[in-house]
PDB file of C-alpha atoms in Angstrom:
ATOM      1  CA  UNK C1477      92.279  46.776  79.623  1.00 67.00           C
ATOM      2  CA  UNK C1478      92.667  50.533  79.500  1.00 78.00           C
ATOM      3  CA  UNK C1479      95.380  51.690  81.834  1.00 87.00           C
ATOM      4  CA  UNK C1480      97.730  54.633  82.410  1.00 93.00           C
ATOM      5  CA  UNK C1481     100.742  54.143  84.641  1.00 95.00           C
ATOM      6  CA  UNK C1482     102.400  57.214  86.157  1.00 96.00           C
ATOM      7  CA  UNK C1483     105.791  57.515  87.860  1.00 96.00           C
ATOM      8  CA  UNK C1484     107.057  58.572  90.275  1.00 96.00           C
ATOM      9  CA  UNK C1485     104.308  58.825  92.871  1.00 95.00           C
ATOM     10  CA  UNK C1486     106.259  61.474  94.784  1.00 96.00           C
ATOM     11  CA  UNK C1487     109.029  63.778  93.644  1.00 97.00           C
ATOM     12  CA  UNK C1488     111.047  66.323  95.597  1.00 97.00           C
ATOM     13  CA  UNK C1489     113.308  68.784  93.819  1.00 97.00           C
ATOM     14  CA  UNK C1490     115.247  71.852  94.806  1.00 97.00           C
ATOM     15  CA  UNK C1491     113.932  75.176  93.589  1.00 97.00           C
ATOM     16  CA  UNK C1492     115.396  75.914  90.188  1.00 97.00           C
ATOM     17  CA  UNK C1493     115.948  72.282  89.277  1.00 97.00           C
ATOM     18  CA  UNK C1494     113.954  70.373  86.665  1.00 97.00           C
ATOM     19  CA  UNK C1495     111.215  67.830  87.298  1.00 98.00           C
ATOM     20  CA  UNK C1496     110.157  65.003  84.998  1.00 98.00           C
ATOM     21  CA  UNK C1497     107.030  62.898  85.351  1.00 98.00           C
ATOM     22  CA  UNK C1498     106.459  59.906  83.091  1.00 98.00           C
ATOM     23  CA  UNK C1499     103.330  58.094  81.958  1.00 97.00           C
ATOM     24  CA  UNK C1500     102.699  54.978  79.923  1.00 97.00           C
ATOM     25  CA  UNK C1501      99.371  54.165  78.315  1.00 95.00           C
ATOM     26  CA  UNK C1502      98.032  50.842  77.125  1.00 92.00           C
ATOM     27  CA  UNK C1503      95.487  51.655  74.415  1.00 88.00           C
ATOM     28  CA  UNK C1504      97.187  52.462  71.124  1.00 88.00           C
ATOM     29  CA  UNK C1505      94.011  54.231  69.962  1.00 85.00           C
ATOM     30  CA  UNK C1506      94.587  57.020  72.502  1.00 88.00           C
ATOM     31  CA  UNK C1507      94.974  60.286  70.622  1.00 87.00           C
ATOM     32  CA  UNK C1508      94.993  63.060  73.206  1.00 90.00           C
ATOM     33  CA  UNK C1509      97.103  63.403  76.343  1.00 94.00           C
ATOM     34  CA  UNK C1510      96.382  66.198  78.809  1.00 94.00           C
ATOM     35  CA  UNK C1511      98.258  67.015  81.979  1.00 97.00           C
ATOM     36  CA  UNK C1512      96.504  68.434  85.027  1.00 96.00           C
ATOM     37  CA  UNK C1513      97.789  70.190  88.129  1.00 97.00           C
ATOM     38  CA  UNK C1514      95.744  69.807  91.285  1.00 94.00           C
ATOM     39  CA  UNK C1515      96.405  72.020  94.268  1.00 93.00           C
ATOM     40  CA  UNK C1516      95.105  71.158  97.710  1.00 87.00           C
ATOM     41  CA  UNK C1517      91.343  71.527  97.946  1.00 82.00           C
ATOM     42  CA  UNK C1518      90.907  72.422  94.285  1.00 87.00           C
ATOM     43  CA  UNK C1519      89.859  70.698  91.107  1.00 90.00           C
ATOM     44  CA  UNK C1520      92.428  69.662  88.490  1.00 94.00           C
ATOM     45  CA  UNK C1521      93.593  72.459  86.193  1.00 94.00           C
ATOM     46  CA  UNK C1522      94.695  71.725  82.634  1.00 93.00           C
ATOM     47  CA  UNK C1523      98.276  72.919  82.229  1.00 95.00           C
ATOM     48  CA  UNK C1524      99.344  71.456  78.900  1.00 95.00           C
ATOM     49  CA  UNK C1525      98.213  68.836  76.425  1.00 94.00           C
ATOM     50  CA  UNK C1526      99.496  67.039  73.359  1.00 93.00           C
ATOM     51  CA  UNK C1527      97.799  65.338  70.456  1.00 90.00           C
ATOM     52  CA  UNK C1528      98.937  62.084  68.932  1.00 86.00           C
ATOM     53  CA  UNK C1529     100.160  63.730  65.724  1.00 86.00           C
ATOM     54  CA  UNK C1530     102.692  65.850  67.631  1.00 85.00           C
ATOM     55  CA  UNK C1531     105.916  64.708  69.283  1.00 91.00           C
ATOM     56  CA  UNK C1532     106.607  67.641  71.566  1.00 94.00           C
ATOM     57  CA  UNK C1533     104.901  70.778  72.849  1.00 94.00           C
ATOM     58  CA  UNK C1534     106.277  73.536  75.011  1.00 96.00           C
ATOM     59  CA  UNK C1535     104.674  76.358  76.978  1.00 94.00           C
ATOM     60  CA  UNK C1536     107.184  78.526  78.851  1.00 95.00           C
ATOM     61  CA  UNK C1537     108.659  76.338  81.619  1.00 96.00           C
ATOM     62  CA  UNK C1538     106.474  73.340  80.849  1.00 97.00           C
ATOM     63  CA  UNK C1539     106.916  70.845  78.044  1.00 97.00           C
ATOM     64  CA  UNK C1540     105.364  67.523  77.123  1.00 97.00           C
ATOM     65  CA  UNK C1541     106.855  64.835  74.898  1.00 97.00           C
ATOM     66  CA  UNK C1542     105.091  61.902  73.296  1.00 96.00           C
ATOM     67  CA  UNK C1543     106.549  58.650  71.991  1.00 95.00           C
ATOM     68  CA  UNK C1544     103.685  56.851  70.248  1.00 93.00           C
ATOM     69  CA  UNK C1545     105.748  53.791  69.427  1.00 93.00           C
ATOM     70  CA  UNK C1546     106.621  53.188  73.047  1.00 94.00           C
ATOM     71  CA  UNK C1547     103.275  54.570  74.279  1.00 95.00           C
ATOM     72  CA  UNK C1548     105.074  56.921  76.643  1.00 96.00           C
ATOM     73  CA  UNK C1549     104.514  60.597  77.359  1.00 97.00           C
ATOM     74  CA  UNK C1550     106.295  62.832  79.824  1.00 98.00           C
ATOM     75  CA  UNK C1551     105.885  66.182  81.543  1.00 98.00           C
ATOM     76  CA  UNK C1552     108.988  68.341  81.962  1.00 98.00           C
ATOM     77  CA  UNK C1553     109.042  71.348  84.269  1.00 98.00           C
ATOM     78  CA  UNK C1554     112.174  73.491  84.181  1.00 97.00           C
ATOM     79  CA  UNK C1555     113.331  76.116  86.687  1.00 97.00           C
ATOM     80  CA  UNK C1556     110.891  74.822  89.271  1.00 97.00           C
ATOM     81  CA  UNK C1557     109.362  77.235  91.759  1.00 96.00           C
ATOM     82  CA  UNK C1558     107.633  76.625  95.110  1.00 95.00           C
ATOM     83  CA  UNK C1559     104.263  77.354  93.507  1.00 95.00           C
ATOM     84  CA  UNK C1560     104.785  74.353  91.228  1.00 97.00           C
ATOM     85  CA  UNK C1561     104.239  72.154  94.289  1.00 97.00           C
ATOM     86  CA  UNK C1562     101.036  70.203  93.673  1.00 97.00           C
ATOM     87  CA  UNK C1563      99.760  66.833  92.485  1.00 95.00           C
ATOM     88  CA  UNK C1564     100.121  66.292  88.752  1.00 97.00           C
ATOM     89  CA  UNK C1565      97.938  63.866  86.790  1.00 96.00           C
ATOM     90  CA  UNK C1566      98.454  62.599  83.286  1.00 96.00           C
ATOM     91  CA  UNK C1567      95.551  61.262  81.256  1.00 94.00           C
ATOM     92  CA  UNK C1568      94.872  59.542  77.956  1.00 92.00           C
ATOM     93  CA  UNK C1569      91.728  60.078  75.948  1.00 87.00           C
ATOM     94  CA  UNK C1570      90.314  57.105  74.103  1.00 77.00           C
ATOM     95  CA  UNK C1571      88.161  58.097  71.135  1.00 70.00           C
ATOM     96  CA  UNK C1572      86.584  54.691  70.671  1.00 63.00           C
ATOM     97  CA  UNK C1573      83.082  55.986  71.282  1.00 61.00           C
ATOM     98  CA  UNK C1574      83.587  56.606  74.978  1.00 64.00           C
ATOM     99  CA  UNK C1575      85.706  59.759  74.961  1.00 66.00           C
ATOM    100  CA  UNK C1576      86.509  59.226  78.583  1.00 75.00           C
ATOM    101  CA  UNK C1577      89.839  60.038  80.144  1.00 86.00           C
ATOM    102  CA  UNK C1578      91.941  57.352  81.787  1.00 89.00           C
ATOM    103  CA  UNK C1579      93.972  59.060  84.480  1.00 92.00           C
ATOM    104  CA  UNK C1580      97.304  58.138  85.952  1.00 93.00           C
ATOM    105  CA  UNK C1581      97.531  57.775  89.719  1.00 92.00           C
ATOM    106  CA  UNK C1582      99.185  61.157  90.209  1.00 95.00           C
ATOM    107  CA  UNK C1583     102.596  62.510  91.211  1.00 96.00           C
ATOM    108  CA  UNK C1584     102.991  64.655  94.277  1.00 96.00           C
ATOM    109  CA  UNK C1585     105.654  67.231  93.418  1.00 97.00           C
ATOM    110  CA  UNK C1586     107.325  69.131  96.200  1.00 97.00           C
ATOM    111  CA  UNK C1587     109.648  71.996  95.301  1.00 97.00           C
ATOM    112  CA  UNK C1588     111.984  72.794  98.159  1.00 95.00           C
ATOM    113  CA  UNK C1589     112.956  76.434  98.609  1.00 89.00           C
TER     114      UNK C1589
ATOM    115  CA  UNK Q 841      84.274  83.744  81.507  1.00 64.00           C
ATOM    116  CA  UNK Q 842      83.015  81.635  84.415  1.00 81.00           C
ATOM    117  CA  UNK Q 843      84.457  78.168  84.804  1.00 92.00           C
ATOM    118  CA  UNK Q 844      82.712  74.975  85.817  1.00 96.00           C
ATOM    119  CA  UNK Q 845      80.839  75.425  89.071  1.00 96.00           C
ATOM    120  CA  UNK Q 846      79.744  72.765  91.517  1.00 97.00           C
ATOM    121  CA  UNK Q 847      77.538  72.747  94.572  1.00 97.00           C
ATOM    122  CA  UNK Q 848      77.634  72.154  97.406  1.00 97.00           C
ATOM    123  CA  UNK Q 849      81.307  72.486  98.322  1.00 96.00           C
ATOM    124  CA  UNK Q 850      81.120  70.036 101.196  1.00 96.00           C
ATOM    125  CA  UNK Q 851      78.533  67.518 102.291  1.00 95.00           C
ATOM    126  CA  UNK Q 852      78.262  65.144 105.216  1.00 97.00           C
ATOM    127  CA  UNK Q 853      75.827  62.240 105.068  1.00 97.00           C
ATOM    128  CA  UNK Q 854      75.267  58.984 106.907  1.00 97.00           C
ATOM    129  CA  UNK Q 855      75.208  55.477 105.522  1.00 97.00           C
ATOM    130  CA  UNK Q 856      72.049  54.629 103.624  1.00 97.00           C
ATOM    131  CA  UNK Q 857      71.143  58.212 102.805  1.00 97.00           C
ATOM    132  CA  UNK Q 858      70.850  59.696  99.346  1.00 98.00           C
ATOM    133  CA  UNK Q 859      72.733  62.693  97.958  1.00 98.00           C
ATOM    134  CA  UNK Q 860      72.475  64.980  94.915  1.00 98.00           C
ATOM    135  CA  UNK Q 861      75.429  66.921  93.588  1.00 98.00           C
ATOM    136  CA  UNK Q 862      75.126  69.680  91.034  1.00 98.00           C
ATOM    137  CA  UNK Q 863      77.293  70.975  88.217  1.00 98.00           C
ATOM    138  CA  UNK Q 864      77.070  73.907  85.821  1.00 97.00           C
ATOM    139  CA  UNK Q 865      79.334  73.651  82.773  1.00 96.00           C
ATOM    140  CA  UNK Q 866      81.224  76.413  81.055  1.00 95.00           C
ATOM    141  CA  UNK Q 867      78.908  78.418  78.830  1.00 94.00           C
ATOM    142  CA  UNK Q 868      78.737  76.804  75.410  1.00 91.00           C
ATOM    143  CA  UNK Q 869      79.897  73.390  76.588  1.00 92.00           C
ATOM    144  CA  UNK Q 870      77.436  70.586  75.920  1.00 91.00           C
ATOM    145  CA  UNK Q 871      79.231  67.649  77.513  1.00 91.00           C
ATOM    146  CA  UNK Q 872      79.493  67.011  81.242  1.00 94.00           C
ATOM    147  CA  UNK Q 873      81.630  64.339  82.861  1.00 93.00           C
ATOM    148  CA  UNK Q 874      81.602  63.119  86.452  1.00 96.00           C
ATOM    149  CA  UNK Q 875      84.633  61.635  88.207  1.00 95.00           C
ATOM    150  CA  UNK Q 876      85.206  60.216  91.668  1.00 96.00           C
ATOM    151  CA  UNK Q 877      88.489  60.941  93.426  1.00 93.00           C
ATOM    152  CA  UNK Q 878      88.844  58.944  96.608  1.00 90.00           C
ATOM    153  CA  UNK Q 879      91.434  60.151  99.122  1.00 81.00           C
ATOM    154  CA  UNK Q 880      94.946  59.539  97.871  1.00 71.00           C
ATOM    155  CA  UNK Q 881      93.735  57.958  94.663  1.00 75.00           C
ATOM    156  CA  UNK Q 882      93.417  59.042  91.065  1.00 83.00           C
ATOM    157  CA  UNK Q 883      90.293  60.097  89.229  1.00 91.00           C
ATOM    158  CA  UNK Q 884      87.834  57.379  88.296  1.00 91.00           C
ATOM    159  CA  UNK Q 885      85.383  58.035  85.454  1.00 90.00           C
ATOM    160  CA  UNK Q 886      81.747  57.863  86.546  1.00 94.00           C
ATOM    161  CA  UNK Q 887      79.423  59.240  83.877  1.00 93.00           C
ATOM    162  CA  UNK Q 888      79.360  61.232  80.662  1.00 91.00           C
ATOM    163  CA  UNK Q 889      76.367  63.269  79.502  1.00 92.00           C
ATOM    164  CA  UNK Q 890      76.019  65.024  76.196  1.00 89.00           C
ATOM    165  CA  UNK Q 891      72.991  66.832  74.792  1.00 88.00           C
ATOM    166  CA  UNK Q 892      70.854  65.522  77.627  1.00 91.00           C
ATOM    167  CA  UNK Q 893      71.734  61.869  77.093  1.00 91.00           C
ATOM    168  CA  UNK Q 894      73.911  59.515  79.115  1.00 92.00           C
ATOM    169  CA  UNK Q 895      76.651  58.492  76.666  1.00 88.00           C
ATOM    170  CA  UNK Q 896      78.838  56.314  78.825  1.00 87.00           C
ATOM    171  CA  UNK Q 897      79.335  55.204  82.403  1.00 90.00           C
ATOM    172  CA  UNK Q 898      82.276  53.795  84.306  1.00 89.00           C
ATOM    173  CA  UNK Q 899      82.475  50.723  86.517  1.00 90.00           C
ATOM    174  CA  UNK Q 900      80.193  51.949  89.249  1.00 94.00           C
ATOM    175  CA  UNK Q 901      76.996  50.350  90.621  1.00 96.00           C
ATOM    176  CA  UNK Q 902      73.558  51.528  89.456  1.00 96.00           C
ATOM    177  CA  UNK Q 903      73.023  53.500  92.649  1.00 97.00           C
ATOM    178  CA  UNK Q 904      75.238  56.114  90.984  1.00 97.00           C
ATOM    179  CA  UNK Q 905      73.081  57.923  88.454  1.00 96.00           C
ATOM    180  CA  UNK Q 906      72.506  61.357  87.064  1.00 96.00           C
ATOM    181  CA  UNK Q 907      70.972  63.488  84.430  1.00 96.00           C
ATOM    182  CA  UNK Q 908      71.615  66.496  82.248  1.00 97.00           C
ATOM    183  CA  UNK Q 909      69.137  69.298  81.874  1.00 97.00           C
ATOM    184  CA  UNK Q 910      68.254  71.309  78.735  1.00 96.00           C
ATOM    185  CA  UNK Q 911      70.595  74.092  79.903  1.00 95.00           C
ATOM    186  CA  UNK Q 912      73.401  71.460  80.027  1.00 95.00           C
ATOM    187  CA  UNK Q 913      73.757  71.573  83.802  1.00 97.00           C
ATOM    188  CA  UNK Q 914      73.908  68.189  85.457  1.00 98.00           C
ATOM    189  CA  UNK Q 915      73.128  66.332  88.643  1.00 98.00           C
ATOM    190  CA  UNK Q 916      74.826  63.299  90.113  1.00 98.00           C
ATOM    191  CA  UNK Q 917      72.705  61.193  92.432  1.00 98.00           C
ATOM    192  CA  UNK Q 918      74.053  58.576  94.779  1.00 98.00           C
ATOM    193  CA  UNK Q 919      71.577  56.324  96.583  1.00 97.00           C
ATOM    194  CA  UNK Q 920      72.101  54.069  99.598  1.00 97.00           C
ATOM    195  CA  UNK Q 921      75.377  55.756 100.531  1.00 97.00           C
ATOM    196  CA  UNK Q 922      78.229  53.572 101.721  1.00 97.00           C
ATOM    197  CA  UNK Q 923      81.315  54.566 103.680  1.00 96.00           C
ATOM    198  CA  UNK Q 924      83.528  54.018 100.642  1.00 95.00           C
ATOM    199  CA  UNK Q 925      81.558  56.632  98.716  1.00 97.00           C
ATOM    200  CA  UNK Q 926      83.444  59.273 100.686  1.00 96.00           C
ATOM    201  CA  UNK Q 927      85.420  61.143  98.047  1.00 96.00           C
ATOM    202  CA  UNK Q 928      85.833  64.323  96.062  1.00 95.00           C
ATOM    203  CA  UNK Q 929      83.342  64.320  93.200  1.00 97.00           C
ATOM    204  CA  UNK Q 930      84.556  66.273  90.231  1.00 96.00           C
ATOM    205  CA  UNK Q 931      82.587  67.555  87.303  1.00 97.00           C
ATOM    206  CA  UNK Q 932      84.182  68.527  84.011  1.00 94.00           C
ATOM    207  CA  UNK Q 933      82.768  70.003  80.845  1.00 93.00           C
ATOM    208  CA  UNK Q 934      83.844  70.174  77.228  1.00 90.00           C
ATOM    209  CA  UNK Q 935      82.738  71.461  73.884  1.00 86.00           C
ATOM    210  CA  UNK Q 936      81.290  69.110  71.342  1.00 69.00           C
ATOM    211  CA  UNK Q 937      83.836  66.635  70.098  1.00 68.00           C
ATOM    212  CA  UNK Q 938      86.128  67.539  67.227  1.00 58.00           C
ATOM    213  CA  UNK Q 939      88.069  64.684  65.700  1.00 55.00           C
ATOM    214  CA  UNK Q 940      87.846  62.752  68.891  1.00 61.00           C
ATOM    215  CA  UNK Q 941      89.447  65.477  70.979  1.00 72.00           C
ATOM    216  CA  UNK Q 942      87.576  66.782  73.995  1.00 75.00           C
ATOM    217  CA  UNK Q 943      89.426  69.164  76.271  1.00 84.00           C
ATOM    218  CA  UNK Q 944      87.846  68.762  79.660  1.00 89.00           C
ATOM    219  CA  UNK Q 945      87.792  71.582  82.187  1.00 92.00           C
ATOM    220  CA  UNK Q 946      87.176  70.703  85.811  1.00 94.00           C
ATOM    221  CA  UNK Q 947      85.213  72.333  88.566  1.00 96.00           C
ATOM    222  CA  UNK Q 948      86.431  72.605  92.161  1.00 95.00           C
ATOM    223  CA  UNK Q 949      84.589  69.472  93.255  1.00 96.00           C
ATOM    224  CA  UNK Q 950      82.199  68.490  96.021  1.00 97.00           C
ATOM    225  CA  UNK Q 951      83.730  66.802  99.039  1.00 95.00           C
ATOM    226  CA  UNK Q 952      81.347  64.090 100.256  1.00 97.00           C
ATOM    227  CA  UNK Q 953      81.894  62.492 103.638  1.00 97.00           C
ATOM    228  CA  UNK Q 954      79.809  59.453 104.575  1.00 97.00           C
ATOM    229  CA  UNK Q 955      79.695  58.618 108.284  1.00 96.00           C
TER     230      UNK Q 955
END
């Protein structure tokens, strides 16, 4: 069935280091992959996304890569800062008439000052 | 531009009661999605409304229902509440679909506690 696996579940990095979160999706029809950041007590906020016809996208310190063959996509955060601490969710959108998102289980990122 | 708004922020109910949650989408967005986020878990798709019609629902029992009004706002109703319904209920909205892409923007959620 439709599934998105996300790893790791928790990640601690020193301020200034890089963080990488990886996701794998099961449905090859997925064509849109957003990443959300959720801070405590708030709703998820879209931070970056990538479409299936693109291999990589970058926005300042954040980048996302997509490997359609392997059905993998990853979030890269460089020069991490304490305010990057949050839970990050990946998702895959399936356009097969449902247009729903399948979310990963989340990664709790802690940036240590 | 105002984002997605949800009300109430918090809600406490007892088992067997009924609850209604409300969502106002971003202006111009016609689609509304509801998700359930149980504590420590990911987001589970509940319902999708577009142009006043229910387009799809997730693997939830019929006591989870909702509707979308002509102004595109939406309600989520949960009947016969159970303890495991305690969760953060998130609403998201998007523009009409273009090529199968629908960027969803989330509201802050309603925290429901069932005692």
